[in-house]
JSON list of C-alpha atoms in Angstrom, two decimals:
[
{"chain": "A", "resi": 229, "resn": "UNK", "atom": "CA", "xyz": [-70.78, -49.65, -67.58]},
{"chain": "A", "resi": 230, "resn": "UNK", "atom": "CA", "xyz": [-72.64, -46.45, -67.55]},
{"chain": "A", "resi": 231, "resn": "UNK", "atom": "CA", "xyz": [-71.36, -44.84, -70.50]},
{"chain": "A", "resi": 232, "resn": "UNK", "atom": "CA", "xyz": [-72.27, -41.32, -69.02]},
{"chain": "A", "resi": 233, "resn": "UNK", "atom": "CA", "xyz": [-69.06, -42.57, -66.30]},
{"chain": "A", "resi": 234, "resn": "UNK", "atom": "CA", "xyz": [-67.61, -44.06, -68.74]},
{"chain": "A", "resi": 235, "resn": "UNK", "atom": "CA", "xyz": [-67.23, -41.02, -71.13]},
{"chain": "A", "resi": 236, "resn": "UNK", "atom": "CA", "xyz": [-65.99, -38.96, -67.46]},
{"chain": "A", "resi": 237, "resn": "UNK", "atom": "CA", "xyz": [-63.30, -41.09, -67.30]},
{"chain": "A", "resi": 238, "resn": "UNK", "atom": "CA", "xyz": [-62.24, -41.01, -70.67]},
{"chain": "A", "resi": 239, "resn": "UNK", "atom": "CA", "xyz": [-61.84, -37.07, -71.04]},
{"chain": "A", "resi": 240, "resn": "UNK", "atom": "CA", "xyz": [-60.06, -37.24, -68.09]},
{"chain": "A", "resi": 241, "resn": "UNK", "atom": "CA", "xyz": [-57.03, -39.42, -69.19]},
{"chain": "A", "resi": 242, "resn": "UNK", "atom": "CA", "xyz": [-56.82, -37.71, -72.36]},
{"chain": "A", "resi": 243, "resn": "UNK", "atom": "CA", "xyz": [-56.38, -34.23, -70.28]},
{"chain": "A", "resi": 244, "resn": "UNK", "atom": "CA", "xyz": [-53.72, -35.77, -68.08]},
{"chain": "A", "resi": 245, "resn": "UNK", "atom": "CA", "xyz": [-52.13, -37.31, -70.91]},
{"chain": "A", "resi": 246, "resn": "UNK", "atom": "CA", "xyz": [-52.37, -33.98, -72.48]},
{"chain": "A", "resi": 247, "resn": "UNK", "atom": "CA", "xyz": [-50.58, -32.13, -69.66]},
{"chain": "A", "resi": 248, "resn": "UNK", "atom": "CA", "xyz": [-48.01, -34.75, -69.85]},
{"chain": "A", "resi": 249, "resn": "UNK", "atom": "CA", "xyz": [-46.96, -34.10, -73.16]},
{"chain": "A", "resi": 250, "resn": "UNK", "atom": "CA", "xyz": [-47.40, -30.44, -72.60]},
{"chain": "A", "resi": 251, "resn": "UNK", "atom": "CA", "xyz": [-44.92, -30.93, -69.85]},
{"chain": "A", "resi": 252, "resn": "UNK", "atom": "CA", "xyz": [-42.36, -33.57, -72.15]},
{"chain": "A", "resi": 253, "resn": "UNK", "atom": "CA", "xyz": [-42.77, -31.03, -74.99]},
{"chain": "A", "resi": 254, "resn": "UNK", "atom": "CA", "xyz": [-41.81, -27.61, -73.18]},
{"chain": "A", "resi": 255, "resn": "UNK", "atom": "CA", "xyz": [-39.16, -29.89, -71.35]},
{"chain": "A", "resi": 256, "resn": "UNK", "atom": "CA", "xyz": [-37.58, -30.25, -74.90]},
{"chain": "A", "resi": 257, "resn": "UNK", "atom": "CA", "xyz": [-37.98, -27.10, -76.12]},
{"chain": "A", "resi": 258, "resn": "UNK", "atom": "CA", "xyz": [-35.99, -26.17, -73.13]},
{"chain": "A", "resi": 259, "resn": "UNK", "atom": "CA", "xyz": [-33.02, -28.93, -73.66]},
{"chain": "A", "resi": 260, "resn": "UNK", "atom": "CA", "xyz": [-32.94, -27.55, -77.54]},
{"chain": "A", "resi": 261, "resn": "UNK", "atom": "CA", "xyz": [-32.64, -24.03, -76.54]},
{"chain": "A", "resi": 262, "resn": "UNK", "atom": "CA", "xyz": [-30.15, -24.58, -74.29]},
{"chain": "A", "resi": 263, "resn": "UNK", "atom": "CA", "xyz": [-28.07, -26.47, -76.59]},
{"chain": "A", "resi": 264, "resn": "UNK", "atom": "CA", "xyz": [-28.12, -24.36, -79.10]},
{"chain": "A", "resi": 265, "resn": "UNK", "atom": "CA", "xyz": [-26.30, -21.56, -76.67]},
{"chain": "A", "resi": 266, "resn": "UNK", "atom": "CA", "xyz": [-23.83, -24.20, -75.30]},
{"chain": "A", "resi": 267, "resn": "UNK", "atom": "CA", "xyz": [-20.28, -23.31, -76.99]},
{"chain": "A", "resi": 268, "resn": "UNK", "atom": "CA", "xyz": [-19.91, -26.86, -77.86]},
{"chain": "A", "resi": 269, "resn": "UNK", "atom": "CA", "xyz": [-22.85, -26.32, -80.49]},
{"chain": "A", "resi": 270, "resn": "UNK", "atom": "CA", "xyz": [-21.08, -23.96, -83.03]},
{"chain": "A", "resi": 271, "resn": "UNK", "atom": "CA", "xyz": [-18.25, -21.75, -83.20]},
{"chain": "A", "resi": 272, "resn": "UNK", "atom": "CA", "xyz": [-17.45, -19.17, -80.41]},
{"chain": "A", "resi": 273, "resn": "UNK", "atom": "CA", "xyz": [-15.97, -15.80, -80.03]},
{"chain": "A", "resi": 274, "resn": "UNK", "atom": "CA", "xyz": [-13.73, -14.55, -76.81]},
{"chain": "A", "resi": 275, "resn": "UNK", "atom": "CA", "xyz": [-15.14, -11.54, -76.13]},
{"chain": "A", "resi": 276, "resn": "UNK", "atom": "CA", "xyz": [-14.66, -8.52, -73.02]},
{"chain": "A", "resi": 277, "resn": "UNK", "atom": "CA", "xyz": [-17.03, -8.62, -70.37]},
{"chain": "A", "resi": 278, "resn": "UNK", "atom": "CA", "xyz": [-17.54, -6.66, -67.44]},
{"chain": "A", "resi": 279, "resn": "UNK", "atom": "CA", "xyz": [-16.41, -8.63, -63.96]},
{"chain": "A", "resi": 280, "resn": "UNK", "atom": "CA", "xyz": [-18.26, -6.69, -62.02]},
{"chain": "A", "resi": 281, "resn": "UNK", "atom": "CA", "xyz": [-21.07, -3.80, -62.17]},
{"chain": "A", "resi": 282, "resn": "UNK", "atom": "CA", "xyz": [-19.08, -0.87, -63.75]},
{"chain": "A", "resi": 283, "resn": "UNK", "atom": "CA", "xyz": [-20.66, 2.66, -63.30]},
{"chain": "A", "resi": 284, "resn": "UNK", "atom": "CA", "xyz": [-20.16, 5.53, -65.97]},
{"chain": "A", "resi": 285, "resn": "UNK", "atom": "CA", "xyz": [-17.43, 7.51, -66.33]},
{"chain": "A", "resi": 286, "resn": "UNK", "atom": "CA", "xyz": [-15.10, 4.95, -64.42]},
{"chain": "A", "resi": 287, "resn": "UNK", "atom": "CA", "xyz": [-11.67, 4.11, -65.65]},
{"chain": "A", "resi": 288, "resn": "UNK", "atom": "CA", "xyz": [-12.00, 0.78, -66.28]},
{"chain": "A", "resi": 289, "resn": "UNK", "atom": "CA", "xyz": [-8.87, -1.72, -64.62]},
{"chain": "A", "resi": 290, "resn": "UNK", "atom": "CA", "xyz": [-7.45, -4.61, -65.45]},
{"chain": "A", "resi": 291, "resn": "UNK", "atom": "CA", "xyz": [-9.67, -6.06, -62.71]},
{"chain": "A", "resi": 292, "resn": "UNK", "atom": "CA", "xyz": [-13.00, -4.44, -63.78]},
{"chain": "A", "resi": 293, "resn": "UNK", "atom": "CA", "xyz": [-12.98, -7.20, -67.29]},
{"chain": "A", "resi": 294, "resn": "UNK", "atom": "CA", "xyz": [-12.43, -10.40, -68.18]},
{"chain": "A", "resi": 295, "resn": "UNK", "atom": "CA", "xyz": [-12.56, -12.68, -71.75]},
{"chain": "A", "resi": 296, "resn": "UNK", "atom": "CA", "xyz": [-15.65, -14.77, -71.82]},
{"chain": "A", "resi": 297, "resn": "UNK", "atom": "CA", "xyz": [-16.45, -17.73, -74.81]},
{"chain": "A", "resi": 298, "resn": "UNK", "atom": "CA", "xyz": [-20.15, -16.58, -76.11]},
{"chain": "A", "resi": 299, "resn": "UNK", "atom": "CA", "xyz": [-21.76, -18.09, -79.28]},
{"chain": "A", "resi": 300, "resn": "UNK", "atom": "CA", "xyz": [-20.63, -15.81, -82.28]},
{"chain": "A", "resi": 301, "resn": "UNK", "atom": "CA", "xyz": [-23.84, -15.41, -83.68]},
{"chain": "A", "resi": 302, "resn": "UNK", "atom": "CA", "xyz": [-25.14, -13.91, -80.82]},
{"chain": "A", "resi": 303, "resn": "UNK", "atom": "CA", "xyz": [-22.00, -11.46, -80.17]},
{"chain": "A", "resi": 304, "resn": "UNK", "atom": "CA", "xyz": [-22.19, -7.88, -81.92]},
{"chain": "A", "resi": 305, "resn": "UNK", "atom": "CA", "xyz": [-19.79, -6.72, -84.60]},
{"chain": "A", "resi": 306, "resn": "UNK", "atom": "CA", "xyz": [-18.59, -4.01, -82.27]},
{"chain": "A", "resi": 307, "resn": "UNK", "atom": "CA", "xyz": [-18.01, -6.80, -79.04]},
{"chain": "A", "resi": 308, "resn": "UNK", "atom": "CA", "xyz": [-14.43, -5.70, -77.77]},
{"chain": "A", "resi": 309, "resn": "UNK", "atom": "CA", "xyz": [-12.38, -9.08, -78.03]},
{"chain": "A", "resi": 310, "resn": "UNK", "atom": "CA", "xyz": [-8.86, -7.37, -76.07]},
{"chain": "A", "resi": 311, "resn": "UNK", "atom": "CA", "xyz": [-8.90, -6.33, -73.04]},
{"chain": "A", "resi": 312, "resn": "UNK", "atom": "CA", "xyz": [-6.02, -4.27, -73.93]},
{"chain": "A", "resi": 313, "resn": "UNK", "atom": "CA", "xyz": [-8.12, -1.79, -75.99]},
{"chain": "A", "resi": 314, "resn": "UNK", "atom": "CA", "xyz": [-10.47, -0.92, -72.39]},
{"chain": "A", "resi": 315, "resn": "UNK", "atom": "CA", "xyz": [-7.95, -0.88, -69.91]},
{"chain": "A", "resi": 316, "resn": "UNK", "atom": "CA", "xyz": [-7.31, 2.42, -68.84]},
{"chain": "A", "resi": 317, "resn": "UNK", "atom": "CA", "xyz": [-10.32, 4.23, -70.79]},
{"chain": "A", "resi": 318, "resn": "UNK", "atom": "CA", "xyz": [-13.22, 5.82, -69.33]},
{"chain": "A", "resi": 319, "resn": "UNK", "atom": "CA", "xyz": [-16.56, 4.15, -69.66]},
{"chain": "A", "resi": 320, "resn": "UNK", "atom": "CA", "xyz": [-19.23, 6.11, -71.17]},
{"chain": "A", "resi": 321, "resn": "UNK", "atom": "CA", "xyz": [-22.33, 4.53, -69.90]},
{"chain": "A", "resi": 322, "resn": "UNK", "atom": "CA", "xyz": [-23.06, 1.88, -67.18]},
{"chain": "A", "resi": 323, "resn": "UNK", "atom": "CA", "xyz": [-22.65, -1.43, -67.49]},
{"chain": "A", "resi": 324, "resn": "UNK", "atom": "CA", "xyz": [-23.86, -4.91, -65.36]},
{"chain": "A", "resi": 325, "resn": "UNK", "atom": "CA", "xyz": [-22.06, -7.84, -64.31]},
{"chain": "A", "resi": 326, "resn": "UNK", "atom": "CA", "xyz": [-21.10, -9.74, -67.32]},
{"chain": "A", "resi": 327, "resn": "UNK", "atom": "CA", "xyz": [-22.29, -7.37, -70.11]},
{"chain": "A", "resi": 328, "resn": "UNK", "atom": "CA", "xyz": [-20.38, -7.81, -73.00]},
{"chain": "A", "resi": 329, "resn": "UNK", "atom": "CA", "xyz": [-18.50, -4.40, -73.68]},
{"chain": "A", "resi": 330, "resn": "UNK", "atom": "CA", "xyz": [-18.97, -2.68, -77.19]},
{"chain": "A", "resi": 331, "resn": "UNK", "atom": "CA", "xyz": [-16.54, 0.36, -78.75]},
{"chain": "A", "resi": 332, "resn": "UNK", "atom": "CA", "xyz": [-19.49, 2.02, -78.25]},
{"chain": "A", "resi": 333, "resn": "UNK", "atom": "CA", "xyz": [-19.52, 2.21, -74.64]},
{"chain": "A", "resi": 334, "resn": "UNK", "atom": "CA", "xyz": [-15.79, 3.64, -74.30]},
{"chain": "A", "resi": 335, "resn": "UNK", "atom": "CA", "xyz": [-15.03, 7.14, -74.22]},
{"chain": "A", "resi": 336, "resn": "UNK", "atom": "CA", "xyz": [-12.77, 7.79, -76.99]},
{"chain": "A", "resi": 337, "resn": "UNK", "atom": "CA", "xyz": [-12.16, 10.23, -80.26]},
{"chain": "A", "resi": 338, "resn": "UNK", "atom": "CA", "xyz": [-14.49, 7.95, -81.87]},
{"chain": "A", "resi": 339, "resn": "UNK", "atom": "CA", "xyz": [-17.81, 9.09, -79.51]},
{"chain": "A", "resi": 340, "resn": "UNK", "atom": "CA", "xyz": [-17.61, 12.03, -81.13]},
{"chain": "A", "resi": 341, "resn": "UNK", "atom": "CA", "xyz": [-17.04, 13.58, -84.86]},
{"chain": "A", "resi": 342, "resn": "UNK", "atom": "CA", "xyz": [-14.30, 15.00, -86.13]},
{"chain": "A", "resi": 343, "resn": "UNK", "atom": "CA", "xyz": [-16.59, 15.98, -89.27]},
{"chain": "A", "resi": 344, "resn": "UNK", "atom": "CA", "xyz": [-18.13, 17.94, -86.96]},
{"chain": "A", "resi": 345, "resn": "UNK", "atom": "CA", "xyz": [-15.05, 19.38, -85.34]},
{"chain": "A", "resi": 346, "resn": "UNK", "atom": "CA", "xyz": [-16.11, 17.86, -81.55]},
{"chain": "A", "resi": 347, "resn": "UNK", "atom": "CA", "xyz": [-13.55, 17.68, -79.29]},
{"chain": "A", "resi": 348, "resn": "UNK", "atom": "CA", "xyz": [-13.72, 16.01, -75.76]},
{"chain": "A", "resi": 349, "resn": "UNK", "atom": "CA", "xyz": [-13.03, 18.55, -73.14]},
{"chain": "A", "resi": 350, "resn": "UNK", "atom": "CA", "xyz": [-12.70, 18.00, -68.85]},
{"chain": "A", "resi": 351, "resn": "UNK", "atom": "CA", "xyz": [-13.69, 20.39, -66.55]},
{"chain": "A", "resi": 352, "resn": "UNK", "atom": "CA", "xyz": [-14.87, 20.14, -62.75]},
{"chain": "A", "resi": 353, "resn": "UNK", "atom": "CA", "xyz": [-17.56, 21.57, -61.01]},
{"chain": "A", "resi": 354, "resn": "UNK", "atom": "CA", "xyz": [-17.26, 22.67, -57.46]},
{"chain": "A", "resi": 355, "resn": "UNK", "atom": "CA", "xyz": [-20.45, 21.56, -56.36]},
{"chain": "A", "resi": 356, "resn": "UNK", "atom": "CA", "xyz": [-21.03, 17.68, -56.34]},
{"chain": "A", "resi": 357, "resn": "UNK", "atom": "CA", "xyz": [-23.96, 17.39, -55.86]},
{"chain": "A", "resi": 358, "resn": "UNK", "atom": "CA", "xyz": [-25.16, 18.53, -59.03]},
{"chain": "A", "resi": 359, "resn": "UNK", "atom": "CA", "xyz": [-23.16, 16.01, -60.67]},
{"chain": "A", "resi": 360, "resn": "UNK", "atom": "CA", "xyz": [-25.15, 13.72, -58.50]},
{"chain": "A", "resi": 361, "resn": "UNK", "atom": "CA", "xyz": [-28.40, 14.54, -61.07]},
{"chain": "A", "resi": 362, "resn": "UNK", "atom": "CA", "xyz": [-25.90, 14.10, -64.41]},
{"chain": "A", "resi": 363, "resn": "UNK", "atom": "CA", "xyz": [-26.04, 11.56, -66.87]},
{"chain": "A", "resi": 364, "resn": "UNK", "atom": "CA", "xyz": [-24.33, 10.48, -69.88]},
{"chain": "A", "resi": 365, "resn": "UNK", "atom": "CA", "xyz": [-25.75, 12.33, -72.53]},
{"chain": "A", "resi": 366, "resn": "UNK", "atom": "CA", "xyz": [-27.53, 14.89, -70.61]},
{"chain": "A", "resi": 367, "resn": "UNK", "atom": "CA", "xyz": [-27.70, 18.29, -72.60]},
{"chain": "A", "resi": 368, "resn": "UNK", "atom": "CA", "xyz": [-26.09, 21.20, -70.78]},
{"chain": "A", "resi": 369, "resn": "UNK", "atom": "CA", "xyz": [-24.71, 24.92, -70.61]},
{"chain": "A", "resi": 370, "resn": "UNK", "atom": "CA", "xyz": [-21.40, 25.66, -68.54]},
{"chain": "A", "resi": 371, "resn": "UNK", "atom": "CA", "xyz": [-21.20, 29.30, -67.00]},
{"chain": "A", "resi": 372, "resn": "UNK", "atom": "CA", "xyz": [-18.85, 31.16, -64.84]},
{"chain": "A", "resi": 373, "resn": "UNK", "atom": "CA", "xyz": [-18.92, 32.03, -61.50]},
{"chain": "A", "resi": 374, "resn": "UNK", "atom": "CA", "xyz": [-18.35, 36.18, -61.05]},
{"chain": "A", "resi": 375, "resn": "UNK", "atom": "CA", "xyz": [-16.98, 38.07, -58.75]},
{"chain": "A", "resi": 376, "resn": "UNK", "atom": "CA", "xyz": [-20.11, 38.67, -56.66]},
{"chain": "A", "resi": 377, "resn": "UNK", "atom": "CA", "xyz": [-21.13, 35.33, -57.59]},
{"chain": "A", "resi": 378, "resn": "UNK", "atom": "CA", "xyz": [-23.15, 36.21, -60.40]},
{"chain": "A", "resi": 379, "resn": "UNK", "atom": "CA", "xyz": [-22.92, 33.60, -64.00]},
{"chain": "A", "resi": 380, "resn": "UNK", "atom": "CA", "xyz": [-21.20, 34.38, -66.80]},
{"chain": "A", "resi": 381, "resn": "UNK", "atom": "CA", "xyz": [-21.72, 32.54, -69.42]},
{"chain": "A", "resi": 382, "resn": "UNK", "atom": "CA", "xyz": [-19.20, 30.30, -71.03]},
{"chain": "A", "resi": 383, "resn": "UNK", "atom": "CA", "xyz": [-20.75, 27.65, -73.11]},
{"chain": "A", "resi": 384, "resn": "UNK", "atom": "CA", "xyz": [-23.88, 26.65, -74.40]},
{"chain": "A", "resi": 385, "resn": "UNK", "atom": "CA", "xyz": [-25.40, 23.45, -75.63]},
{"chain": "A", "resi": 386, "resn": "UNK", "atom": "CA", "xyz": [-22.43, 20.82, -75.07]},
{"chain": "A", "resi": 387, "resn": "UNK", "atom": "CA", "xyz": [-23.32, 17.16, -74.52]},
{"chain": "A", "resi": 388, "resn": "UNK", "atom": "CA", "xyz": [-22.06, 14.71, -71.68]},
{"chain": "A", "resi": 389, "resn": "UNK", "atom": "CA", "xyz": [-19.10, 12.96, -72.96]},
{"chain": "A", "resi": 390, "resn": "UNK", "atom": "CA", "xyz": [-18.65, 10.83, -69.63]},
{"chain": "A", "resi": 391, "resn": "UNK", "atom": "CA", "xyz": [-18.99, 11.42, -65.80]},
{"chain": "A", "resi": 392, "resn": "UNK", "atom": "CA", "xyz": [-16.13, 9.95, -64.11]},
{"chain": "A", "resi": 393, "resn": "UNK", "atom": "CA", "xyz": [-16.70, 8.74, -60.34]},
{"chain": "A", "resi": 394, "resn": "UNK", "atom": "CA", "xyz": [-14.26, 10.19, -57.22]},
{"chain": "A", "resi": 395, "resn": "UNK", "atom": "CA", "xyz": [-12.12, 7.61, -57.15]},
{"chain": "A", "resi": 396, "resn": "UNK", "atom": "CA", "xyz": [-12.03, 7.22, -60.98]},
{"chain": "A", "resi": 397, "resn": "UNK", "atom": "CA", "xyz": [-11.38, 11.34, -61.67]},
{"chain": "A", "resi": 398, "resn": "UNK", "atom": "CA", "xyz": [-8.09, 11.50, -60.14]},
{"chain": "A", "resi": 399, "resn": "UNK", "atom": "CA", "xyz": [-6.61, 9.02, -61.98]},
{"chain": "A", "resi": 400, "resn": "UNK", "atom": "CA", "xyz": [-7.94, 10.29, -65.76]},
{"chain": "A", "resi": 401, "resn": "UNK", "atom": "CA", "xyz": [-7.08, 14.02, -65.24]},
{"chain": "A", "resi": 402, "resn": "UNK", "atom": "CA", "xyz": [-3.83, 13.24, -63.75]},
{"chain": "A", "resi": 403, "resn": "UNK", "atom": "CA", "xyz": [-4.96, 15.48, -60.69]},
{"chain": "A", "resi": 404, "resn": "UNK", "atom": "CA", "xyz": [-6.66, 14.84, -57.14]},
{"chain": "A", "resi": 405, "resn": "UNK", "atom": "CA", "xyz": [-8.67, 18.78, -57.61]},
{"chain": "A", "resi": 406, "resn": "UNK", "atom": "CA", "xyz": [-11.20, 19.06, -55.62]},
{"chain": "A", "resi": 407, "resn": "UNK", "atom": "CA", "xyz": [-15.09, 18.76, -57.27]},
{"chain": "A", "resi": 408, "resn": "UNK", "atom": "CA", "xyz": [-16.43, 16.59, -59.74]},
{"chain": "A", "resi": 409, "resn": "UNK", "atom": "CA", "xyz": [-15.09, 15.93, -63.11]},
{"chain": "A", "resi": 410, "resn": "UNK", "atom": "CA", "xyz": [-17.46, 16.29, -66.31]},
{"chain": "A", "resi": 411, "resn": "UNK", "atom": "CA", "xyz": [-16.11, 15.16, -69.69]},
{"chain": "A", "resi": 412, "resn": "UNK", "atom": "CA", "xyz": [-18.53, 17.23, -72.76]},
{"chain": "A", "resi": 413, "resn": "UNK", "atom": "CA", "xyz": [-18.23, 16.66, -76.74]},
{"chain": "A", "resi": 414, "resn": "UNK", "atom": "CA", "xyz": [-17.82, 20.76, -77.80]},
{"chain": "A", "resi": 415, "resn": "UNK", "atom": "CA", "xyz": [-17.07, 22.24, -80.72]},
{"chain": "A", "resi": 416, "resn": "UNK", "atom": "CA", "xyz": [-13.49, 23.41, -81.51]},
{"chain": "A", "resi": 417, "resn": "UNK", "atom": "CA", "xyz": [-14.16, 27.50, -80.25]},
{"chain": "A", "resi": 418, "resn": "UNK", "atom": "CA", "xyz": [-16.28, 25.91, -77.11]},
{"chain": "A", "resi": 419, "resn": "UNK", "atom": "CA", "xyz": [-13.43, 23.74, -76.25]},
{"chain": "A", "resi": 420, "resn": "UNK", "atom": "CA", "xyz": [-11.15, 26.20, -76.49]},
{"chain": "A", "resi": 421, "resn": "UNK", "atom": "CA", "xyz": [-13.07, 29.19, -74.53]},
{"chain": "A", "resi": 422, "resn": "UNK", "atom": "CA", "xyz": [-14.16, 26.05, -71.58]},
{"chain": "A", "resi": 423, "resn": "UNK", "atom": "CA", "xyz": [-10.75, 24.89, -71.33]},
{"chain": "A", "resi": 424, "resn": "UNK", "atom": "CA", "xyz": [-9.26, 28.39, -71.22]},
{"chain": "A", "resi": 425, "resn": "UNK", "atom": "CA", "xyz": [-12.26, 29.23, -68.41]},
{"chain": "A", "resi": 426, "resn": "UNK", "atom": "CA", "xyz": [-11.62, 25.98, -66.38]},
{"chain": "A", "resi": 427, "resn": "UNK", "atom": "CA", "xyz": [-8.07, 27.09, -65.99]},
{"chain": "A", "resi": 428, "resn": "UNK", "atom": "CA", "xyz": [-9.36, 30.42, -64.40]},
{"chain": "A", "resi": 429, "resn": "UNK", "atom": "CA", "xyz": [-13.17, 30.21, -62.79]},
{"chain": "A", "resi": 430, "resn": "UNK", "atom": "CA", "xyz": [-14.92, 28.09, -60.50]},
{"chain": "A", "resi": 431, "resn": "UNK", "atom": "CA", "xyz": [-17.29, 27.01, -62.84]},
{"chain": "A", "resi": 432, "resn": "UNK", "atom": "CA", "xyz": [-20.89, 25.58, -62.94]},
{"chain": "A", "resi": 433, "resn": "UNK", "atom": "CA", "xyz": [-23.36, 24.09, -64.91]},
{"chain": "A", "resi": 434, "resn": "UNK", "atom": "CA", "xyz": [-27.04, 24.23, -66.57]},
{"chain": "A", "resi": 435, "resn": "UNK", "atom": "CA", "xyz": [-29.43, 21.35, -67.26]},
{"chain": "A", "resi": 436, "resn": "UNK", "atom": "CA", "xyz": [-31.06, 21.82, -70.73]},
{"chain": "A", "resi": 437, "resn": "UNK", "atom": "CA", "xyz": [-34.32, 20.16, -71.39]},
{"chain": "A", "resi": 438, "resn": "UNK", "atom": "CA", "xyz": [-33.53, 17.48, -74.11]}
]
């Protein structure tokens, strides 16, 4: 045999045998990876998920969650593990189909500090549109609307708390008012002079840079 052919031949079984066991070996990588996610590898934790994609600033239902079995050393410390304790609260930022839910991510006392003296104050906005551009977090300055239309200040610096949706709004204020509903963290003399101005103005807001 030509051992210039017969050399050919021989690199080119050992680089199919090489993809082979390239192909065998990622194959079980695969199968171990998998395994070691399966709840029957180790002990699990029932945890809260989302059933559905849940925006911010909706009141989350009964519907809107479900208890899911996820490997506990993958679940966070904070992981919600009753649905009880997100039913009915407002959801501070959004969250995809089958996301596990953290206490993080509800809006409650604890998103904001009481060392601080930060309360969590609703107000609406006539114009929805600019709640449109709003997120979570999302620095901004609330003013007053005058009598010729001109803005009064009311507030300034106060941080997005949660932005509940139309349908969600009624239903956490207790009230079907007209515009959009903003929920802020302010201090105790902000909350006090928006709520008192909310009660009385059609009010507005300013986008701060961050």
């Amino acid at each position: 045999m030509n051992p210039g052919r017969w050399i050919s031949s021989f690199l080119r079984a050992v680089r199919w045998h090489r993809r082979g066991l390239a192909v065998i070996a990622a194959s079980c990588a695969l199968v171990f990876a998998l395994a070691a996610l399966s709840p029957g590898s180790g002990p699990t934790r029932s945890v809260v998920v989302s059933a559905r994609p849940l925006a911010a600033g909706v009141v989350i239902g009964a519907d809107d969650v479900a208890l899911a079995e996820l490997p506990a050393q993958v679940v966070p410390d904070s992981a919600v593990t009753d649905p009880s304790q997100v039913v009915g609260q407002v959801l501070a930022v959004p969250r995809p189909s089958g996301a596990t839910l953290l206490g993080e991510d509800i809006v409650t006392s604890s998103l904001v500090s009481t060392a601080d003296g930060l309360s969590l104050v609703p107000f609406r906005i006539s114009d929805e549109g600019i709640a449109s551009i709003l997120a979570v977090g999302d620095l901004i300055s609330v003013v007053a609307l005058g009598p010729e239309g001109q803005p009064v200040p009311v507030v300034n610096h106060v941080r997005i708390a949660a932005l509940p949706t139309p349908q969600a709004s009624g239903s956490f204020s207790g009230s079907s008012s007209g515009g959009a509903l903003i929920i802020v963290a302010a201090e105790a003399d902000q909350a006090s002079t928006l709520a008192a101005a909310s009660a009385s103005y059609d009010l507005s807001i300013i986008l701060e840079a961050p």
